[in-house]
Short mmCIF file of N, CA and C in Angstrom, two decimals:
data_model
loop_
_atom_site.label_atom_id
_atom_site.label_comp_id
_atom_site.label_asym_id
_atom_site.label_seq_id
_atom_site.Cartn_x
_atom_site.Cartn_y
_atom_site.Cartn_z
N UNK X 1 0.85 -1.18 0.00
CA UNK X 1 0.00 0.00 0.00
C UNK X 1 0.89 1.23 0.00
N UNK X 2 0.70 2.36 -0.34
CA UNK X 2 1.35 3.08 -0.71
C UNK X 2 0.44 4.20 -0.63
N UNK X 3 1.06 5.53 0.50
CA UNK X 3 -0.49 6.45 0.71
C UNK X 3 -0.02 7.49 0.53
N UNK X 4 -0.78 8.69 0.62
CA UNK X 4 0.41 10.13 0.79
C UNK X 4 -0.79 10.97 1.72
N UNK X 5 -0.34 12.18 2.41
CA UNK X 5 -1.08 13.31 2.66
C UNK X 5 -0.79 14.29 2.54
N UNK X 6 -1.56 14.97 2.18
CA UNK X 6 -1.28 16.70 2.02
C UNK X 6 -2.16 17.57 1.64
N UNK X 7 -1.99 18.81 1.32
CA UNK X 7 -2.85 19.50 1.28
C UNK X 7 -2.98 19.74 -0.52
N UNK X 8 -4.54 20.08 -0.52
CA UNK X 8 -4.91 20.37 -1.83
C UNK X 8 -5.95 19.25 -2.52
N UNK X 9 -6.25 18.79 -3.75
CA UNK X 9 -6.85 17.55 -3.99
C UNK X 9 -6.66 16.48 -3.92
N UNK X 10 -7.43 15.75 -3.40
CA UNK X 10 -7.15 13.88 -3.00
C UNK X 10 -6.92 13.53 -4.57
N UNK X 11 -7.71 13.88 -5.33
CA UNK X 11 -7.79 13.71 -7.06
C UNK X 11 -6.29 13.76 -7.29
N UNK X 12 -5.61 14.73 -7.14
CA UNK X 12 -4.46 15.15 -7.64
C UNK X 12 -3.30 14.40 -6.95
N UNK X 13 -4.16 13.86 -5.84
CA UNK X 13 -2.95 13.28 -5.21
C UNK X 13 -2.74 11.46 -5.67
N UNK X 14 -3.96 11.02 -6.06
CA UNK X 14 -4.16 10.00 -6.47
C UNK X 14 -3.68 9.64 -8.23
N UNK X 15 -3.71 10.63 -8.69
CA UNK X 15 -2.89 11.06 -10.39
C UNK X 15 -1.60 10.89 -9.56
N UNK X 16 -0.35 11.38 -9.01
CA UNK X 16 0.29 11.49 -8.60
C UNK X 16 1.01 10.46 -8.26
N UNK X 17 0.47 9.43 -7.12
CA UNK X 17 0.81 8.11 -6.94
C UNK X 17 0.27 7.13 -8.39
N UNK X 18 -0.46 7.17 -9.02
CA UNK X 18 -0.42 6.36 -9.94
C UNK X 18 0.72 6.48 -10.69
N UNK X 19 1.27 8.04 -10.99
CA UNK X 19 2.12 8.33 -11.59
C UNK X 19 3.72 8.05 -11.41
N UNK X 20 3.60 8.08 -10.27
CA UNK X 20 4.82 7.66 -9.77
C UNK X 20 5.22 5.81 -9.55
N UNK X 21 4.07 5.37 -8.88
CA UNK X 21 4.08 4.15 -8.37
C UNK X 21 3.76 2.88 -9.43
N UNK X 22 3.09 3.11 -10.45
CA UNK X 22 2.10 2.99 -11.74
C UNK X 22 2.49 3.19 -13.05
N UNK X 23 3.16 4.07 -13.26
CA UNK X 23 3.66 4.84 -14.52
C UNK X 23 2.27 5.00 -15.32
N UNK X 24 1.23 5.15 -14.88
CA UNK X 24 0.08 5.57 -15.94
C UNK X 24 -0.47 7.17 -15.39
N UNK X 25 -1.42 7.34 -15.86
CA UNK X 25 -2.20 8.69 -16.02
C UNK X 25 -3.36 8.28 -15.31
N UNK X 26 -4.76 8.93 -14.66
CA UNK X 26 -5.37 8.50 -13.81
C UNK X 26 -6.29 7.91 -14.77
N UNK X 27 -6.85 6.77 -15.03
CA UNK X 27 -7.99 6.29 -15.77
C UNK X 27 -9.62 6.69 -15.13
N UNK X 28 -10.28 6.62 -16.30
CA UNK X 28 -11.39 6.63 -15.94
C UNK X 28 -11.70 6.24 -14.80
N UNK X 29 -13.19 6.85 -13.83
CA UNK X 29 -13.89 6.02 -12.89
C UNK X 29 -14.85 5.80 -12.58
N UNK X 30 -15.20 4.23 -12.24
CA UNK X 30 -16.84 4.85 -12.18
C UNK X 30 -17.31 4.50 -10.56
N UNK X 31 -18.62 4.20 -10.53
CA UNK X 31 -19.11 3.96 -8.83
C UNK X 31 -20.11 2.84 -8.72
N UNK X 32 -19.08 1.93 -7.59
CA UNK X 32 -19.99 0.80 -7.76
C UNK X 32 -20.90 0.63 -6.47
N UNK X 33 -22.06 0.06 -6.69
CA UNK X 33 -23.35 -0.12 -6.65
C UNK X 33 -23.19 0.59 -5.08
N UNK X 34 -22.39 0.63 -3.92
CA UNK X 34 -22.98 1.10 -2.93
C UNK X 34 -21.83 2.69 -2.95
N UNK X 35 -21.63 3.00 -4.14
CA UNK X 35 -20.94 4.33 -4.21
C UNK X 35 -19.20 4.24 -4.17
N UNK X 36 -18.77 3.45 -3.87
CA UNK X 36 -17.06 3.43 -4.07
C UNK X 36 -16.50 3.22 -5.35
N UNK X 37 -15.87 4.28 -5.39
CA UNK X 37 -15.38 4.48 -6.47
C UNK X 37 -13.87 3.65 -7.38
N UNK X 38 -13.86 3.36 -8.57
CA UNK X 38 -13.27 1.98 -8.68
C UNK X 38 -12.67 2.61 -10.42
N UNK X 39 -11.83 1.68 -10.67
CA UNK X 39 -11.24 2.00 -12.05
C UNK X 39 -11.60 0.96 -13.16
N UNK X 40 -12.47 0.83 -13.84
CA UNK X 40 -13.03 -0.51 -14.39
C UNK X 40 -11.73 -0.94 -15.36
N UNK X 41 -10.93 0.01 -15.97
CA UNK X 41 -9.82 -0.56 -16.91
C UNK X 41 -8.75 -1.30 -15.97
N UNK X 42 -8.87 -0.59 -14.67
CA UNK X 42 -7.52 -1.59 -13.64
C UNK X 42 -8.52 -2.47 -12.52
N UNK X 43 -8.71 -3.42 -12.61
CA UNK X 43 -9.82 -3.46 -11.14
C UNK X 43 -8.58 -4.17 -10.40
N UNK X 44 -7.30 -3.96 -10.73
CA UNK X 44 -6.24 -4.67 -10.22
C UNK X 44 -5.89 -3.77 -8.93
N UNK X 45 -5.82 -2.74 -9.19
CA UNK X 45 -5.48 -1.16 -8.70
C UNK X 45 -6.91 -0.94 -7.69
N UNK X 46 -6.84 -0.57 -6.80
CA UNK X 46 -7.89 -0.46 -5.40
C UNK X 46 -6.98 1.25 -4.87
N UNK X 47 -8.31 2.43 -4.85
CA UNK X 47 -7.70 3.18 -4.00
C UNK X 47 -8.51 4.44 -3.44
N UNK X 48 -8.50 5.14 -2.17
CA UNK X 48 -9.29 5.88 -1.51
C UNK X 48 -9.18 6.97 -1.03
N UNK X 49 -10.20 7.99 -1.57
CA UNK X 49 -9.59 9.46 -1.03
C UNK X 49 -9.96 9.78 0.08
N UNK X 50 -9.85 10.80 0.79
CA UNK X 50 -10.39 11.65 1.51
C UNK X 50 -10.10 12.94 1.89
N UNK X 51 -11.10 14.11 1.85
CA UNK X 51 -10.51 15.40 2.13
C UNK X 51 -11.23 15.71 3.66
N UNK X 52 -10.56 16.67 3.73
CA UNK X 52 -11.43 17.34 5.56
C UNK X 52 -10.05 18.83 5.31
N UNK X 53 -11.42 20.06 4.92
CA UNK X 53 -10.80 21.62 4.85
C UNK X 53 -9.83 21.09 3.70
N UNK X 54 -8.71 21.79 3.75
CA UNK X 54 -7.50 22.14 3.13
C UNK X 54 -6.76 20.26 2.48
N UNK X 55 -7.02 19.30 3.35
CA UNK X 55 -6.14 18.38 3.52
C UNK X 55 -6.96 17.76 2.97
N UNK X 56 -5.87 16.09 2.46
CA UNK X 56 -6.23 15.30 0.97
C UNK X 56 -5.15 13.87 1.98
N UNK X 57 -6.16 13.11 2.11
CA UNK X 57 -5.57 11.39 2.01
C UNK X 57 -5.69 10.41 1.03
N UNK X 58 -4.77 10.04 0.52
CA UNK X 58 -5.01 8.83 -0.78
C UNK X 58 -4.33 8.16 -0.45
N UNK X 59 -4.57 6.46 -0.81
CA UNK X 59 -4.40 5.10 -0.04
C UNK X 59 -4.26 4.47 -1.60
N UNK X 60 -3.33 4.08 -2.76
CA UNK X 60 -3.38 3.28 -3.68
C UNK X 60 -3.01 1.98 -3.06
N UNK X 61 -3.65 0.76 -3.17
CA UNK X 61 -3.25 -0.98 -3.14
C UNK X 61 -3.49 -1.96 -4.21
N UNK X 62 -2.97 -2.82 -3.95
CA UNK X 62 -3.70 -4.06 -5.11
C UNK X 62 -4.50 -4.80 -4.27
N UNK X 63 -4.94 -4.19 -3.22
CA UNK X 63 -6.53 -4.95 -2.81
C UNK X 63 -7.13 -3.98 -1.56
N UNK X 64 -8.27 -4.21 -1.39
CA UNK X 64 -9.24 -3.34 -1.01
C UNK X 64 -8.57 -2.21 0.29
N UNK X 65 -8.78 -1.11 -0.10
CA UNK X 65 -8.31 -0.06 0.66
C UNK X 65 -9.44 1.10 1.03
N UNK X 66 -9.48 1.39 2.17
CA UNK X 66 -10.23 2.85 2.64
C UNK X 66 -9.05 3.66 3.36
N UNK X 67 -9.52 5.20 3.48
CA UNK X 67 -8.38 6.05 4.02
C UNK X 67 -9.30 7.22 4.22
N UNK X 68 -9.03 7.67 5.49
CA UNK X 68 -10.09 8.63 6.07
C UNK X 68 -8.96 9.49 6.68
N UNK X 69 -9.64 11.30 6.23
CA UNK X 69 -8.26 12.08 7.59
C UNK X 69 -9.48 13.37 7.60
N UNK X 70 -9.41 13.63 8.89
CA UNK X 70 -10.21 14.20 9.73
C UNK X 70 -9.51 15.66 10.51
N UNK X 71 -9.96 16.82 9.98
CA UNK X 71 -8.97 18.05 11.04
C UNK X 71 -10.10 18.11 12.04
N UNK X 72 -8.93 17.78 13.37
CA UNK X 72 -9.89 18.09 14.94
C UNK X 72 -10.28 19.14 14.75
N UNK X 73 -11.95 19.26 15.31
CA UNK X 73 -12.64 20.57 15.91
C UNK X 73 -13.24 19.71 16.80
N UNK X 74 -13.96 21.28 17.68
CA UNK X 74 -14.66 20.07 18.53
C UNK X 74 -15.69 20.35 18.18
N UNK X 75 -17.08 18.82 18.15
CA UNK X 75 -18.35 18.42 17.73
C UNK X 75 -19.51 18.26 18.81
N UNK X 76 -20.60 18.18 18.99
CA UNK X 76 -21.41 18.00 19.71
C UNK X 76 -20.85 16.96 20.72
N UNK X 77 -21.28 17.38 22.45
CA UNK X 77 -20.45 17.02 23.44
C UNK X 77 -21.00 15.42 23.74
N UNK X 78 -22.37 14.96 22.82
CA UNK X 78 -22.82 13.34 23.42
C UNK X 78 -22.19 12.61 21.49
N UNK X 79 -21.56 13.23 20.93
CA UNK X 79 -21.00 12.21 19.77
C UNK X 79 -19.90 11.54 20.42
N UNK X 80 -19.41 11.75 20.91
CA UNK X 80 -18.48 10.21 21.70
C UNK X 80 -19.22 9.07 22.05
N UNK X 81 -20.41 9.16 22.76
CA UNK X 81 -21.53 8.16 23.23
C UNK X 81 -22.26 7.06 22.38
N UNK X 82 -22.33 8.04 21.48
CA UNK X 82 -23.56 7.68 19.72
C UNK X 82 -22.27 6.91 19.24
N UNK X 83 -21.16 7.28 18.98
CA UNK X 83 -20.67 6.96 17.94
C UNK X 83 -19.14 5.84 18.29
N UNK X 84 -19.22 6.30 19.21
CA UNK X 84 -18.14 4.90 20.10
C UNK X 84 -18.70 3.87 21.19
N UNK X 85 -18.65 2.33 20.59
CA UNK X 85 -18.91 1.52 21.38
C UNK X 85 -18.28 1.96 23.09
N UNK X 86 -18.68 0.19 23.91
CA UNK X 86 -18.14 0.29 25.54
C UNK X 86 -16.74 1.00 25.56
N UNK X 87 -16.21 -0.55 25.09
CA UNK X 87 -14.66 -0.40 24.61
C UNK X 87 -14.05 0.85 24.26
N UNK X 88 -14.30 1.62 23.53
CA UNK X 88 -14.00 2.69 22.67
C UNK X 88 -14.48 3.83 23.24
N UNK X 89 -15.56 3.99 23.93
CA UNK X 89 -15.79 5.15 24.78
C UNK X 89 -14.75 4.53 26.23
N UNK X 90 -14.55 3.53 26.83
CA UNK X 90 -13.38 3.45 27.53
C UNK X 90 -12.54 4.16 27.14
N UNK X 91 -11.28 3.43 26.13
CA UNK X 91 -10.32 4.16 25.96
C UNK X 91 -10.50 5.58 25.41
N UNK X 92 -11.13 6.29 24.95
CA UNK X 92 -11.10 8.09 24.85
C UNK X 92 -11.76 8.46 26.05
N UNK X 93 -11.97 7.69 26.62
CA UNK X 93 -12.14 8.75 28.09
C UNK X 93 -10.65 8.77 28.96
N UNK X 94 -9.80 7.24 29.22
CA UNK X 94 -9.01 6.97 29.42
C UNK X 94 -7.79 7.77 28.93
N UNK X 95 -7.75 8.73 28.21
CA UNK X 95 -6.78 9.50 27.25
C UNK X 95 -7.35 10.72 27.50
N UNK X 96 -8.18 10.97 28.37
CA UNK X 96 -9.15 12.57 28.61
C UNK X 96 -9.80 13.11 27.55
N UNK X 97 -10.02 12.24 27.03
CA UNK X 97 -11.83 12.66 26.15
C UNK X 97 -11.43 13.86 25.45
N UNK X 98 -10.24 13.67 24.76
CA UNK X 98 -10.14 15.48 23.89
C UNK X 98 -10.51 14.96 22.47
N UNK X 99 -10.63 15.86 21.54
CA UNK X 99 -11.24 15.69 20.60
C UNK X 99 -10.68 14.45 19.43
N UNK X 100 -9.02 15.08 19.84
CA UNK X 100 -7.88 14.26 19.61
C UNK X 100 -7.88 12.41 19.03
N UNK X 101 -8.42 12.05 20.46
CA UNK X 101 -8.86 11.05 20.69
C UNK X 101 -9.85 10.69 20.01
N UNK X 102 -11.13 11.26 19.92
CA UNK X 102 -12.17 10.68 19.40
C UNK X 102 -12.29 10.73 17.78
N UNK X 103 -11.02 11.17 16.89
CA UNK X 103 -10.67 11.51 15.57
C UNK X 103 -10.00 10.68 15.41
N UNK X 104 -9.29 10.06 16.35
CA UNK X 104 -8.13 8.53 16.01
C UNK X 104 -9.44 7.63 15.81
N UNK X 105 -9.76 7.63 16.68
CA UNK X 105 -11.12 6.10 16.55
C UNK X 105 -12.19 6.26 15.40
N UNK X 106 -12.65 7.72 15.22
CA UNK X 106 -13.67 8.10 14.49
C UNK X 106 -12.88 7.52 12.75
N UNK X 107 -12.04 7.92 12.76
CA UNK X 107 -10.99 7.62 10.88
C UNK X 107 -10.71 6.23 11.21
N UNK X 108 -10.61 6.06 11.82
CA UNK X 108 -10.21 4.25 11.71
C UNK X 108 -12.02 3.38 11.38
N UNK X 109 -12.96 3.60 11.91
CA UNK X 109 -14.08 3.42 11.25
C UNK X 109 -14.55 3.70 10.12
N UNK X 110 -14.41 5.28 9.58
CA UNK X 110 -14.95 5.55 8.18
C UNK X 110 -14.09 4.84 7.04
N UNK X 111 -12.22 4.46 7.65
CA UNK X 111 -11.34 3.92 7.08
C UNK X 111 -12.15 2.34 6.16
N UNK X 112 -12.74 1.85 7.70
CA UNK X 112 -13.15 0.37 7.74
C UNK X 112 -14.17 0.71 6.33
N UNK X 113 -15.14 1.38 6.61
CA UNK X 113 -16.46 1.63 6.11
C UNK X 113 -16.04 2.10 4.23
N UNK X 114 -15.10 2.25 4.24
CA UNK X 114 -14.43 3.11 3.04
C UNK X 114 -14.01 1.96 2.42
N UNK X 115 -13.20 0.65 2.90
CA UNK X 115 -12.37 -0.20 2.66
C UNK X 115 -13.22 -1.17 2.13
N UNK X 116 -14.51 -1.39 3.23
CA UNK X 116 -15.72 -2.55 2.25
C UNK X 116 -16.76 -2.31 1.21
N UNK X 117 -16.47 -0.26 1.31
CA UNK X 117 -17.39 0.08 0.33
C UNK X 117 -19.14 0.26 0.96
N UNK X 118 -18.90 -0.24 2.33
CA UNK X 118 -20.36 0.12 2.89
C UNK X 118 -21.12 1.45 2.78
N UNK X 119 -20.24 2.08 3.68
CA UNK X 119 -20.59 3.35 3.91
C UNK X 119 -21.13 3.28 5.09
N UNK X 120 -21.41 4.49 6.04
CA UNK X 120 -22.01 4.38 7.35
C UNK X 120 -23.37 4.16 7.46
N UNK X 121 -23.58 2.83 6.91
CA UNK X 121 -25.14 2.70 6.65
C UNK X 121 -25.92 1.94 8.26
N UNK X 122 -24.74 1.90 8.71
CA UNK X 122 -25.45 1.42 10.55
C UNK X 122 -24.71 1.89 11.42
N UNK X 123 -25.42 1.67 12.43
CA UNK X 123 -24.83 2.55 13.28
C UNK X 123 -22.91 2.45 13.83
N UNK X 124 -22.39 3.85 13.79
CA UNK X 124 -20.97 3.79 14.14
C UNK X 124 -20.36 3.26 15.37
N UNK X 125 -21.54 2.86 16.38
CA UNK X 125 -20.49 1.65 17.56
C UNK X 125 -20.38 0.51 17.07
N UNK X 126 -21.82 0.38 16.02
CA UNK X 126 -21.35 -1.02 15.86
C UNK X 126 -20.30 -1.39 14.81
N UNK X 127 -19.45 -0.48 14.51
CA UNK X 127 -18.36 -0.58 13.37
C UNK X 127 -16.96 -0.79 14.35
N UNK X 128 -16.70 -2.05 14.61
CA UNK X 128 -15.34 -2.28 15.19
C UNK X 128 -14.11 -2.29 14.14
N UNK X 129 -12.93 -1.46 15.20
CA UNK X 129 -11.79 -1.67 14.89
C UNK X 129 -10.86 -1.47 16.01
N UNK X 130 -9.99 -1.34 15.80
CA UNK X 130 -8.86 -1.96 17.06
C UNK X 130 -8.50 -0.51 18.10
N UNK X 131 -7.92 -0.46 18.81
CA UNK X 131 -8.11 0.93 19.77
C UNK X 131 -6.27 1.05 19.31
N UNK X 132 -6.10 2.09 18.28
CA UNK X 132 -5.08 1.95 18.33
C UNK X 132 -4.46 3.88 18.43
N UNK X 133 -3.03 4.26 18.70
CA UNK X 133 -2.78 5.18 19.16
C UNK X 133 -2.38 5.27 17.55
N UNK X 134 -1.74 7.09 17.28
CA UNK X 134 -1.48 7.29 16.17
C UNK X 134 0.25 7.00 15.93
N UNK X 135 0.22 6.45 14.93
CA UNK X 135 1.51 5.76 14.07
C UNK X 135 1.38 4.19 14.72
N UNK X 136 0.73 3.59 15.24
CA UNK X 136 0.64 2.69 15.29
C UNK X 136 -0.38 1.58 14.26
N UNK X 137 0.18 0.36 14.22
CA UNK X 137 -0.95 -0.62 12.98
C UNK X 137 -0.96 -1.37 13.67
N UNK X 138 -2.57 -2.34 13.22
CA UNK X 138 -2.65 -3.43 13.76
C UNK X 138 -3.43 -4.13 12.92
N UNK X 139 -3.60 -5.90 13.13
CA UNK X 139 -4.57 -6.07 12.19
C UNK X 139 -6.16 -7.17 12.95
N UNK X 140 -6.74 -6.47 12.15
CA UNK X 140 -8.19 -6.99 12.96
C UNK X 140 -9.36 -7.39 11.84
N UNK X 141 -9.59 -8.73 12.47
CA UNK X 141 -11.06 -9.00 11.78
C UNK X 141 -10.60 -8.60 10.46
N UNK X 142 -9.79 -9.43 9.70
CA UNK X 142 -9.16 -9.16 8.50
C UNK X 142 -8.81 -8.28 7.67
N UNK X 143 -8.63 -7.26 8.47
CA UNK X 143 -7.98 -6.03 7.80
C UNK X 143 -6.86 -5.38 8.39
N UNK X 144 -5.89 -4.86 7.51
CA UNK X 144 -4.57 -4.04 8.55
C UNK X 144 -5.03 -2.61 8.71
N UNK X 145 -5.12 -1.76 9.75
CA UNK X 145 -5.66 -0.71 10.13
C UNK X 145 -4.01 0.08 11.01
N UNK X 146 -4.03 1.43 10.37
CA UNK X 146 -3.11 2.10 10.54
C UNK X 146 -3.50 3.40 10.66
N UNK X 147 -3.29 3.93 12.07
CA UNK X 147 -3.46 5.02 12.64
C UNK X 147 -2.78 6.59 12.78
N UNK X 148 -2.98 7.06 11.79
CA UNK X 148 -1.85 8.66 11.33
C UNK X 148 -2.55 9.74 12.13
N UNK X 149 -1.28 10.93 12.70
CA UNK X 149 -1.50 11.88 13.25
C UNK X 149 -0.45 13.03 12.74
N UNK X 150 -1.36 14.01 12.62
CA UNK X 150 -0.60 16.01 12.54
C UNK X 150 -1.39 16.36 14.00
N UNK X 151 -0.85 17.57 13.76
CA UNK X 151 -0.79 18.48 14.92
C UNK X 151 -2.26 18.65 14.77
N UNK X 152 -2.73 18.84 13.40
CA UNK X 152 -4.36 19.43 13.63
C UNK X 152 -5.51 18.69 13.28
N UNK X 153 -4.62 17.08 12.62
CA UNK X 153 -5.82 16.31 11.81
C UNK X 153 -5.40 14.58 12.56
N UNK X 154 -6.26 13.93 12.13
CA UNK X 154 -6.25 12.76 11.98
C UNK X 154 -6.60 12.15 11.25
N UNK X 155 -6.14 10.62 10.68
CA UNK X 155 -6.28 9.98 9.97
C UNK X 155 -5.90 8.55 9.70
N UNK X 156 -6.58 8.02 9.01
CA UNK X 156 -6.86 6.30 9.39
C UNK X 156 -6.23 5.58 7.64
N UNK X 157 -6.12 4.45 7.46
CA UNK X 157 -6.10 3.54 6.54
C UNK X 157 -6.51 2.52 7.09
N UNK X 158 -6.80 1.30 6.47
CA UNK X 158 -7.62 0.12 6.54
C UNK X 158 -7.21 -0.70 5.18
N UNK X 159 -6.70 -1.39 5.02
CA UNK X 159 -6.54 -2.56 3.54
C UNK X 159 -7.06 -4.16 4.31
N UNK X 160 -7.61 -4.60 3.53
CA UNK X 160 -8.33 -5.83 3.60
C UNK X 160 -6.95 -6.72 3.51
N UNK X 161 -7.22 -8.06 3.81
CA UNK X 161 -5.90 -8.34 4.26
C UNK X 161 -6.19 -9.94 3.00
N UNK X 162 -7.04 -10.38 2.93
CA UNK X 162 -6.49 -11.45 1.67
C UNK X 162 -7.74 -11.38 0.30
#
């Protein structure tokens, strides 16, 4: 897998790694049936954007990938509750409940949700993934999940593992 971040378009950033990693130009794309977006000339090639403000995550693999990055603000004070299981409202309270926290766990879900192509079509406790700190990976329930941090954002990857 092979990801980048930065600022500006996920689009541009995804031309970019093809370009480099690929030696092609970005091909066509289209969207399959529950909205993830896919390259029908490569279905070899798997890869996932995401923007939040200014900032751009792209995740290219040769098998199923999501990539979520998130700039902390802070959100309504009961979305930790709604949106993080037992477990998971444990540990971000355990770390003092800053927003920080709840943006590591929150991108590692939309990561998951990005990676199978679901989308958040049920509810977000019930979307497990591993409690992990940022720069750390792990792999769960068949996927490798990798946890990225800046000073102002967060952000997740997820690749399916066979």
């Amino acid at each position: 897998m092979v990801w980048k971040v930065g600022e500006g378009d996920g689009y541009a950033l995804l031309a970019a790694l093809l370009a480099a990693h690929v030696g092609e130009s970005l091909p066509a794309m289209e969207r399959k049936e529950g909205g993830k977006p896919w390259f029908p000339s490569r279905p070899d090639l798997h890869f996932s954007v995401s923007h939040s403000g200014t900032l751009a995550l792209c995740a290219l693999s040769d098998r199923e990938v999501g990539a979520d990055v998130e700039l902390i603000r802070p959100r309504r004070e009961r979305l930790p509750a709604y949106a993080l299981d037992g477990e998971e409202l444990d540990w971000y309270r355990a770390r003092g409940g800053g927003w920080e926290w709840f943006y590591t766990l929150w991108t590692l879900k939309e990561a998951r949700v990005k990676c199978t192509g679901q989308g958040l079509r049920r509810p977000p406790r019930e979307i497990s993934v591993p409690l992990l700190e940022p720069g750390e990976t792990g792999d769960w329930d068949g996927f490798r999940f990798t946890a990225l941090a800046g000073e102002v954002w967060r952000g997740a990857l997820c690749e399916k593992l066979t």
